């Protein structure tokens, strides 16, 4: 699985670091692994479903942890959603984290004709969910755009419910199918590959989410590894539908194996 690789796609939370209320902590060896990838000449994209901050703020946090990363190297859901909103003349009602709102600064939000939901964290109150429900249920053809569909993620103090759980609640209540922007959407991975200029058969995705990272990448024709960090649980190794090309203990181990094949 490690042969003939030209590009790597890295998940961020759970692969590079564990998030948390204190900003989070880097996973051992991950910052050095990123430096080694860049020194090797391999193409690199950071593919994240992070929707609790703008890319600029998110990248600044990672740089403070010692990661060699720039905004231009990050593929994230919010900018992709903004492109869709503009192309389709959609005006969103936002149910997102306060720190993500600046990503939508140039989007018309008056008289909403769709709902955009992200990982709103503390903003996932009954009142806020009910307001989004009322916007959707009042539409003749409701449009729900979700910035990912993750079930949960890991922070330093434990597992946390992710946007997918709340997306499903709105889908059920409004009898609507959400349009997912972000992993595991095929368009999201294809965008990252295009930005690298690497075909899927020459790329490897490394993530901690068996469904969204591994399964999503494999459906695009990529190889995909699951790290045993972040949200990984031993039961992932018996998943009925998704079988990673390999399991690795962490990003550093994956990079060791890949660079040995160059």
PDB file of C-alpha atoms in Angstrom:
ATOM      1  CA  UNK A   1       0.000   0.000   0.000  1.00  0.00           C
ATOM      2  CA  UNK A   2       2.957   2.370   0.499  1.00  0.00           C
ATOM      3  CA  UNK A   3       4.299   2.199  -3.071  1.00  0.00           C
ATOM      4  CA  UNK A   4       3.973   4.729  -5.917  1.00  0.00           C
ATOM      5  CA  UNK A   5       2.783   7.600  -3.741  1.00  0.00           C
ATOM      6  CA  UNK A   6       2.984  11.212  -4.922  1.00  0.00           C
ATOM      7  CA  UNK A   7       0.643  12.908  -2.476  1.00  0.00           C
ATOM      8  CA  UNK A   8      -0.708  12.607   1.062  1.00  0.00           C
ATOM      9  CA  UNK A   9      -3.972  13.910   2.480  1.00  0.00           C
ATOM     10  CA  UNK A  10      -3.957  14.284   6.253  1.00  0.00           C
ATOM     11  CA  UNK A  11      -6.920  14.598   8.556  1.00  0.00           C
ATOM     12  CA  UNK A  12      -6.132  17.094  11.306  1.00  0.00           C
ATOM     13  CA  UNK A  13      -8.088  16.504  14.516  1.00  0.00           C
ATOM     14  CA  UNK A  14      -7.157  13.069  15.840  1.00  0.00           C
ATOM     15  CA  UNK A  15      -4.155  12.740  13.507  1.00  0.00           C
ATOM     16  CA  UNK A  16      -2.104  15.874  14.141  1.00  0.00           C
ATOM     17  CA  UNK A  17      -3.600  16.870  17.480  1.00  0.00           C
ATOM     18  CA  UNK A  18      -6.430  16.284  19.941  1.00  0.00           C
ATOM     19  CA  UNK A  19      -8.645  19.352  20.254  1.00  0.00           C
ATOM     20  CA  UNK A  20      -9.894  20.680  23.559  1.00  0.00           C
ATOM     21  CA  UNK A  21     -11.118  23.690  25.481  1.00  0.00           C
ATOM     22  CA  UNK A  22      -7.523  24.697  26.151  1.00  0.00           C
ATOM     23  CA  UNK A  23      -6.745  24.669  22.430  1.00  0.00           C
ATOM     24  CA  UNK A  24      -5.721  21.033  22.364  1.00  0.00           C
ATOM     25  CA  UNK A  25      -2.455  19.111  22.394  1.00  0.00           C
ATOM     26  CA  UNK A  26      -0.318  17.749  19.533  1.00  0.00           C
ATOM     27  CA  UNK A  27      -0.117  13.991  19.132  1.00  0.00           C
ATOM     28  CA  UNK A  28       3.422  12.750  19.784  1.00  0.00           C
ATOM     29  CA  UNK A  29       5.619  12.797  16.675  1.00  0.00           C
ATOM     30  CA  UNK A  30       3.032  14.407  14.394  1.00  0.00           C
ATOM     31  CA  UNK A  31       4.720  17.802  13.922  1.00  0.00           C
ATOM     32  CA  UNK A  32       8.013  16.126  12.986  1.00  0.00           C
ATOM     33  CA  UNK A  33       6.129  13.786  10.630  1.00  0.00           C
ATOM     34  CA  UNK A  34       4.684  16.775   8.755  1.00  0.00           C
ATOM     35  CA  UNK A  35       8.174  18.281   8.424  1.00  0.00           C
ATOM     36  CA  UNK A  36       9.484  14.989   7.033  1.00  0.00           C
ATOM     37  CA  UNK A  37       6.674  14.792   4.466  1.00  0.00           C
ATOM     38  CA  UNK A  38       7.484  18.283   3.206  1.00  0.00           C
ATOM     39  CA  UNK A  39      11.211  17.581   3.096  1.00  0.00           C
ATOM     40  CA  UNK A  40      10.550  14.443   1.013  1.00  0.00           C
ATOM     41  CA  UNK A  41       8.968  16.372  -1.847  1.00  0.00           C
ATOM     42  CA  UNK A  42       5.597  14.613  -1.556  1.00  0.00           C
ATOM     43  CA  UNK A  43       2.545  16.772  -2.241  1.00  0.00           C
ATOM     44  CA  UNK A  44       0.515  17.465   0.902  1.00  0.00           C
ATOM     45  CA  UNK A  45      -2.987  18.683   1.764  1.00  0.00           C
ATOM     46  CA  UNK A  46      -4.590  18.982   5.174  1.00  0.00           C
ATOM     47  CA  UNK A  47      -8.214  17.805   4.814  1.00  0.00           C
ATOM     48  CA  UNK A  48     -10.323  18.790   7.760  1.00  0.00           C
ATOM     49  CA  UNK A  49     -13.996  18.972   8.666  1.00  0.00           C
ATOM     50  CA  UNK A  50     -13.071  21.584  11.284  1.00  0.00           C
ATOM     51  CA  UNK A  51     -15.951  24.057  11.537  1.00  0.00           C
ATOM     52  CA  UNK A  52     -15.389  25.641  14.936  1.00  0.00           C
ATOM     53  CA  UNK A  53     -13.043  28.325  13.602  1.00  0.00           C
ATOM     54  CA  UNK A  54     -12.011  30.101  10.417  1.00  0.00           C
ATOM     55  CA  UNK A  55      -9.124  28.517   8.543  1.00  0.00           C
ATOM     56  CA  UNK A  56      -6.905  31.440   9.520  1.00  0.00           C
ATOM     57  CA  UNK A  57      -7.557  31.010  13.239  1.00  0.00           C
ATOM     58  CA  UNK A  58      -7.318  27.216  12.996  1.00  0.00           C
ATOM     59  CA  UNK A  59      -3.980  27.358  11.169  1.00  0.00           C
ATOM     60  CA  UNK A  60      -2.571  29.897  13.620  1.00  0.00           C
ATOM     61  CA  UNK A  61      -3.394  27.510  16.486  1.00  0.00           C
ATOM     62  CA  UNK A  62      -1.611  24.626  14.736  1.00  0.00           C
ATOM     63  CA  UNK A  63       1.403  26.789  13.964  1.00  0.00           C
ATOM     64  CA  UNK A  64       1.582  27.594  17.669  1.00  0.00           C
ATOM     65  CA  UNK A  65       1.849  23.850  18.329  1.00  0.00           C
ATOM     66  CA  UNK A  66       4.854  23.608  16.013  1.00  0.00           C
ATOM     67  CA  UNK A  67       3.173  22.484  12.771  1.00  0.00           C
ATOM     68  CA  UNK A  68       4.476  23.659   9.402  1.00  0.00           C
ATOM     69  CA  UNK A  69       1.109  24.523   7.860  1.00  0.00           C
ATOM     70  CA  UNK A  70      -0.395  27.408   5.895  1.00  0.00           C
ATOM     71  CA  UNK A  71      -3.989  28.391   5.079  1.00  0.00           C
ATOM     72  CA  UNK A  72      -3.352  27.656   1.389  1.00  0.00           C
ATOM     73  CA  UNK A  73      -2.652  23.993   2.247  1.00  0.00           C
ATOM     74  CA  UNK A  74      -5.991  23.423   4.020  1.00  0.00           C
ATOM     75  CA  UNK A  75      -9.104  21.988   2.356  1.00  0.00           C
ATOM     76  CA  UNK A  76     -12.083  22.771   4.600  1.00  0.00           C
ATOM     77  CA  UNK A  77     -15.886  22.709   4.303  1.00  0.00           C
ATOM     78  CA  UNK A  78     -16.812  26.371   4.885  1.00  0.00           C
ATOM     79  CA  UNK A  79     -15.098  27.845   1.784  1.00  0.00           C
ATOM     80  CA  UNK A  80     -16.581  25.039  -0.332  1.00  0.00           C
ATOM     81  CA  UNK A  81     -20.033  25.765   1.087  1.00  0.00           C
ATOM     82  CA  UNK A  82     -19.643  29.466   0.290  1.00  0.00           C
ATOM     83  CA  UNK A  83     -18.897  28.624  -3.340  1.00  0.00           C
ATOM     84  CA  UNK A  84     -22.075  26.529  -3.518  1.00  0.00           C
ATOM     85  CA  UNK A  85     -24.165  29.258  -1.893  1.00  0.00           C
ATOM     86  CA  UNK A  86     -22.944  31.849  -4.397  1.00  0.00           C
ATOM     87  CA  UNK A  87     -23.341  29.552  -7.418  1.00  0.00           C
ATOM     88  CA  UNK A  88     -26.939  28.699  -6.490  1.00  0.00           C
ATOM     89  CA  UNK A  89     -27.968  32.113  -5.121  1.00  0.00           C
ATOM     90  CA  UNK A  90     -28.721  30.570  -1.731  1.00  0.00           C
ATOM     91  CA  UNK A  91     -29.129  32.720   1.371  1.00  0.00           C
ATOM     92  CA  UNK A  92     -28.338  30.671   4.470  1.00  0.00           C
ATOM     93  CA  UNK A  93     -29.714  30.561   7.942  1.00  0.00           C
ATOM     94  CA  UNK A  94     -26.524  29.645   9.818  1.00  0.00           C
ATOM     95  CA  UNK A  95     -26.402  27.131  12.652  1.00  0.00           C
ATOM     96  CA  UNK A  96     -22.635  27.171  13.136  1.00  0.00           C
ATOM     97  CA  UNK A  97     -19.999  27.967  15.728  1.00  0.00           C
ATOM     98  CA  UNK A  98     -19.639  31.686  16.459  1.00  0.00           C
ATOM     99  CA  UNK A  99     -15.981  31.556  15.440  1.00  0.00           C
ATOM    100  CA  UNK A 100     -16.898  30.249  11.972  1.00  0.00           C
ATOM    101  CA  UNK A 101     -19.339  33.048  11.110  1.00  0.00           C
ATOM    102  CA  UNK A 102     -16.615  35.291   9.547  1.00  0.00           C
ATOM    103  CA  UNK A 103     -16.157  32.677   6.769  1.00  0.00           C
ATOM    104  CA  UNK A 104     -19.662  33.680   5.568  1.00  0.00           C
ATOM    105  CA  UNK A 105     -19.085  37.438   5.729  1.00  0.00           C
ATOM    106  CA  UNK A 106     -19.578  37.939   1.978  1.00  0.00           C
ATOM    107  CA  UNK A 107     -22.718  35.795   1.777  1.00  0.00           C
ATOM    108  CA  UNK A 108     -26.198  37.330   1.689  1.00  0.00           C
ATOM    109  CA  UNK A 109     -28.095  35.984   4.705  1.00  0.00           C
ATOM    110  CA  UNK A 110     -31.282  38.055   4.433  1.00  0.00           C
ATOM    111  CA  UNK A 111     -34.576  36.166   4.037  1.00  0.00           C
ATOM    112  CA  UNK A 112     -32.964  32.692   4.185  1.00  0.00           C
ATOM    113  CA  UNK A 113     -33.835  30.053   1.596  1.00  0.00           C
ATOM    114  CA  UNK A 114     -31.611  27.294   3.041  1.00  0.00           C
ATOM    115  CA  UNK A 115     -29.989  26.172   6.292  1.00  0.00           C
ATOM    116  CA  UNK A 116     -26.254  25.608   6.756  1.00  0.00           C
ATOM    117  CA  UNK A 117     -25.269  23.514   9.761  1.00  0.00           C
ATOM    118  CA  UNK A 118     -21.774  22.975  11.141  1.00  0.00           C
ATOM    119  CA  UNK A 119     -20.250  21.856  14.431  1.00  0.00           C
ATOM    120  CA  UNK A 120     -21.908  24.570  16.485  1.00  0.00           C
ATOM    121  CA  UNK A 121     -20.806  23.093  19.852  1.00  0.00           C
ATOM    122  CA  UNK A 122     -22.469  25.176  22.607  1.00  0.00           C
ATOM    123  CA  UNK A 123     -24.778  26.756  20.000  1.00  0.00           C
ATOM    124  CA  UNK A 124     -26.536  23.392  19.607  1.00  0.00           C
ATOM    125  CA  UNK A 125     -29.332  24.408  21.975  1.00  0.00           C
ATOM    126  CA  UNK A 126     -32.956  23.317  21.611  1.00  0.00           C
ATOM    127  CA  UNK A 127     -33.932  26.881  20.709  1.00  0.00           C
ATOM    128  CA  UNK A 128     -31.306  27.146  17.948  1.00  0.00           C
ATOM    129  CA  UNK A 129     -32.129  23.722  16.503  1.00  0.00           C
ATOM    130  CA  UNK A 130     -35.825  24.535  16.595  1.00  0.00           C
ATOM    131  CA  UNK A 131     -35.211  27.829  14.785  1.00  0.00           C
ATOM    132  CA  UNK A 132     -33.341  25.968  12.022  1.00  0.00           C
ATOM    133  CA  UNK A 133     -36.190  23.438  11.905  1.00  0.00           C
ATOM    134  CA  UNK A 134     -38.761  26.217  11.471  1.00  0.00           C
ATOM    135  CA  UNK A 135     -36.785  27.769   8.606  1.00  0.00           C
ATOM    136  CA  UNK A 136     -36.581  24.411   6.817  1.00  0.00           C
ATOM    137  CA  UNK A 137     -40.127  23.248   7.450  1.00  0.00           C
ATOM    138  CA  UNK A 138     -41.435  26.551   6.096  1.00  0.00           C
ATOM    139  CA  UNK A 139     -39.848  25.976   2.679  1.00  0.00           C
ATOM    140  CA  UNK A 140     -41.639  24.337  -0.236  1.00  0.00           C
ATOM    141  CA  UNK A 141     -38.386  22.557  -1.150  1.00  0.00           C
ATOM    142  CA  UNK A 142     -36.149  22.629   1.923  1.00  0.00           C
ATOM    143  CA  UNK A 143     -32.386  22.832   1.376  1.00  0.00           C
ATOM    144  CA  UNK A 144     -30.103  21.661   4.197  1.00  0.00           C
ATOM    145  CA  UNK A 145     -26.341  21.942   3.725  1.00  0.00           C
ATOM    146  CA  UNK A 146     -24.160  20.230   6.336  1.00  0.00           C
ATOM    147  CA  UNK A 147     -20.460  20.945   6.823  1.00  0.00           C
ATOM    148  CA  UNK A 148     -19.700  17.278   7.415  1.00  0.00           C
ATOM    149  CA  UNK A 149     -21.611  14.341   8.868  1.00  0.00           C
ATOM    150  CA  UNK A 150     -19.268  13.096  11.607  1.00  0.00           C
ATOM    151  CA  UNK A 151     -20.906  11.248  14.486  1.00  0.00           C
ATOM    152  CA  UNK A 152     -18.418  12.251  17.159  1.00  0.00           C
ATOM    153  CA  UNK A 153     -14.844  13.437  17.646  1.00  0.00           C
ATOM    154  CA  UNK A 154     -12.309  13.369  20.440  1.00  0.00           C
ATOM    155  CA  UNK A 155     -11.237  16.266  22.613  1.00  0.00           C
ATOM    156  CA  UNK A 156      -8.771  16.169  25.481  1.00  0.00           C
ATOM    157  CA  UNK A 157     -11.593  15.557  27.974  1.00  0.00           C
ATOM    158  CA  UNK A 158     -13.324  12.812  25.967  1.00  0.00           C
ATOM    159  CA  UNK A 159     -15.627  12.149  23.014  1.00  0.00           C
ATOM    160  CA  UNK A 160     -18.058  14.845  21.821  1.00  0.00           C
ATOM    161  CA  UNK A 161     -21.147  14.683  19.587  1.00  0.00           C
ATOM    162  CA  UNK A 162     -20.412  15.993  16.089  1.00  0.00           C
ATOM    163  CA  UNK A 163     -22.544  17.781  13.507  1.00  0.00           C
ATOM    164  CA  UNK A 164     -23.874  14.557  11.948  1.00  0.00           C
ATOM    165  CA  UNK A 165     -26.080  13.803  14.935  1.00  0.00           C
ATOM    166  CA  UNK A 166     -27.824  17.176  14.669  1.00  0.00           C
ATOM    167  CA  UNK A 167     -27.957  16.975  10.866  1.00  0.00           C
ATOM    168  CA  UNK A 168     -29.848  13.683  11.187  1.00  0.00           C
ATOM    169  CA  UNK A 169     -32.337  15.269  13.594  1.00  0.00           C
ATOM    170  CA  UNK A 170     -33.186  17.990  11.058  1.00  0.00           C
ATOM    171  CA  UNK A 171     -33.329  15.461   8.214  1.00  0.00           C
ATOM    172  CA  UNK A 172     -35.819  13.367  10.176  1.00  0.00           C
ATOM    173  CA  UNK A 173     -37.958  16.262  11.350  1.00  0.00           C
ATOM    174  CA  UNK A 174     -38.171  17.940   7.929  1.00  0.00           C
ATOM    175  CA  UNK A 175     -38.117  14.837   5.702  1.00  0.00           C
ATOM    176  CA  UNK A 176     -35.128  16.263   3.810  1.00  0.00           C
ATOM    177  CA  UNK A 177     -31.788  14.809   2.663  1.00  0.00           C
ATOM    178  CA  UNK A 178     -28.839  17.006   3.644  1.00  0.00           C
ATOM    179  CA  UNK A 179     -26.195  17.933   1.096  1.00  0.00           C
ATOM    180  CA  UNK A 180     -22.887  17.174   2.802  1.00  0.00           C
ATOM    181  CA  UNK A 181     -19.942  19.476   2.124  1.00  0.00           C
ATOM    182  CA  UNK A 182     -16.745  18.070   3.620  1.00  0.00           C
ATOM    183  CA  UNK A 183     -15.672  14.502   4.304  1.00  0.00           C
ATOM    184  CA  UNK A 184     -16.888  11.952   3.205  1.00  0.00           C
ATOM    185  CA  UNK A 185     -18.304  13.811   0.165  1.00  0.00           C
ATOM    186  CA  UNK A 186     -16.558  12.754  -3.049  1.00  0.00           C
ATOM    187  CA  UNK A 187     -16.394  16.366  -4.242  1.00  0.00           C
ATOM    188  CA  UNK A 188     -14.417  17.328  -1.131  1.00  0.00           C
ATOM    189  CA  UNK A 189     -11.692  14.740  -1.736  1.00  0.00           C
ATOM    190  CA  UNK A 190     -11.615  15.474  -5.474  1.00  0.00           C
ATOM    191  CA  UNK A 191     -11.062  19.147  -4.720  1.00  0.00           C
ATOM    192  CA  UNK A 192      -8.077  18.342  -2.485  1.00  0.00           C
ATOM    193  CA  UNK A 193      -6.589  16.036  -5.141  1.00  0.00           C
ATOM    194  CA  UNK A 194      -7.032  18.717  -7.818  1.00  0.00           C
ATOM    195  CA  UNK A 195      -5.304  21.277  -5.611  1.00  0.00           C
ATOM    196  CA  UNK A 196      -2.335  18.890  -5.296  1.00  0.00           C
ATOM    197  CA  UNK A 197      -2.386  17.898  -8.960  1.00  0.00           C
ATOM    198  CA  UNK A 198      -2.242  14.206  -8.002  1.00  0.00           C
ATOM    199  CA  UNK A 199      -4.541  11.421  -9.317  1.00  0.00           C
ATOM    200  CA  UNK A 200      -6.360   9.368  -6.669  1.00  0.00           C
ATOM    201  CA  UNK A 201      -4.406   6.171  -7.358  1.00  0.00           C
ATOM    202  CA  UNK A 202      -1.190   8.002  -6.400  1.00  0.00           C
ATOM    203  CA  UNK A 203      -2.543   9.468  -3.159  1.00  0.00           C
ATOM    204  CA  UNK A 204      -3.044   8.183   0.376  1.00  0.00           C
ATOM    205  CA  UNK A 205      -5.492   9.563   2.943  1.00  0.00           C
ATOM    206  CA  UNK A 206      -4.526   9.240   6.612  1.00  0.00           C
ATOM    207  CA  UNK A 207      -7.309   9.711   9.164  1.00  0.00           C
ATOM    208  CA  UNK A 208      -8.825   8.555  12.442  1.00  0.00           C
ATOM    209  CA  UNK A 209     -12.435   8.290  11.220  1.00  0.00           C
ATOM    210  CA  UNK A 210     -13.142   4.860   9.714  1.00  0.00           C
ATOM    211  CA  UNK A 211     -16.210   6.069   7.765  1.00  0.00           C
ATOM    212  CA  UNK A 212     -15.577   9.690   6.789  1.00  0.00           C
ATOM    213  CA  UNK A 213     -11.787   9.627   6.303  1.00  0.00           C
ATOM    214  CA  UNK A 214     -11.072   6.059   5.231  1.00  0.00           C
ATOM    215  CA  UNK A 215     -14.323   5.086   3.552  1.00  0.00           C
ATOM    216  CA  UNK A 216     -14.737   8.444   1.832  1.00  0.00           C
ATOM    217  CA  UNK A 217     -11.211   8.390   0.402  1.00  0.00           C
ATOM    218  CA  UNK A 218     -11.462   4.787  -0.784  1.00  0.00           C
ATOM    219  CA  UNK A 219     -14.662   5.577  -2.674  1.00  0.00           C
ATOM    220  CA  UNK A 220     -12.636   8.169  -4.606  1.00  0.00           C
ATOM    221  CA  UNK A 221     -10.047   5.581  -5.620  1.00  0.00           C
ATOM    222  CA  UNK A 222      -7.448   6.449  -2.995  1.00  0.00           C
ATOM    223  CA  UNK A 223      -5.684   4.218  -0.542  1.00  0.00           C
ATOM    224  CA  UNK A 224      -6.516   5.096   3.046  1.00  0.00           C
ATOM    225  CA  UNK A 225      -4.963   4.390   6.436  1.00  0.00           C
ATOM    226  CA  UNK A 226      -6.546   4.571   9.868  1.00  0.00           C
ATOM    227  CA  UNK A 227      -4.395   5.766  12.750  1.00  0.00           C
ATOM    228  CA  UNK A 228      -4.931   4.370  16.218  1.00  0.00           C
ATOM    229  CA  UNK A 229      -5.124   7.881  17.665  1.00  0.00           C
ATOM    230  CA  UNK A 230      -7.947  10.417  18.015  1.00  0.00           C
ATOM    231  CA  UNK A 231     -11.423   8.907  17.868  1.00  0.00           C
ATOM    232  CA  UNK A 232     -10.128   5.447  16.846  1.00  0.00           C
ATOM    233  CA  UNK A 233     -11.639   2.584  18.837  1.00  0.00           C
ATOM    234  CA  UNK A 234     -10.651  -1.096  18.612  1.00  0.00           C
ATOM    235  CA  UNK A 235     -14.102  -1.977  17.274  1.00  0.00           C
ATOM    236  CA  UNK A 236     -13.245   0.035  14.122  1.00  0.00           C
ATOM    237  CA  UNK A 237     -11.063  -2.893  13.063  1.00  0.00           C
ATOM    238  CA  UNK A 238     -14.194  -5.033  12.696  1.00  0.00           C
ATOM    239  CA  UNK A 239     -16.200  -2.459  10.741  1.00  0.00           C
ATOM    240  CA  UNK A 240     -18.708  -4.276   8.500  1.00  0.00           C
ATOM    241  CA  UNK A 241     -18.317  -1.992   5.483  1.00  0.00           C
ATOM    242  CA  UNK A 242     -14.946  -0.214   5.558  1.00  0.00           C
ATOM    243  CA  UNK A 243     -11.552  -1.933   5.551  1.00  0.00           C
ATOM    244  CA  UNK A 244      -8.545   0.419   5.597  1.00  0.00           C
ATOM    245  CA  UNK A 245      -5.556  -0.432   3.440  1.00  0.00           C
ATOM    246  CA  UNK A 246      -3.627  -0.526   6.711  1.00  0.00           C
ATOM    247  CA  UNK A 247      -3.793   0.409  10.371  1.00  0.00           C
ATOM    248  CA  UNK A 248      -0.916   2.394  11.849  1.00  0.00           C
ATOM    249  CA  UNK A 249      -0.344   3.404  15.440  1.00  0.00           C
ATOM    250  CA  UNK A 250       0.085   7.079  14.549  1.00  0.00           C
ATOM    251  CA  UNK A 251       1.028   9.482  11.755  1.00  0.00           C
ATOM    252  CA  UNK A 252       4.747   9.149  12.478  1.00  0.00           C
ATOM    253  CA  UNK A 253       4.632   5.391  11.862  1.00  0.00           C
ATOM    254  CA  UNK A 254       2.762   5.859   8.582  1.00  0.00           C
ATOM    255  CA  UNK A 255       5.303   8.409   7.366  1.00  0.00           C
ATOM    256  CA  UNK A 256       8.197   6.089   8.281  1.00  0.00           C
ATOM    257  CA  UNK A 257       6.742   3.334   6.092  1.00  0.00           C
ATOM    258  CA  UNK A 258       5.843   5.623   3.172  1.00  0.00           C
ATOM    259  CA  UNK A 259       9.212   7.364   3.044  1.00  0.00           C
ATOM    260  CA  UNK A 260      11.041   4.015   3.055  1.00  0.00           C
ATOM    261  CA  UNK A 261       9.340   3.256  -0.289  1.00  0.00           C
ATOM    262  CA  UNK A 262      10.399   6.494  -2.025  1.00  0.00           C
TER     263      UNK A 262
END
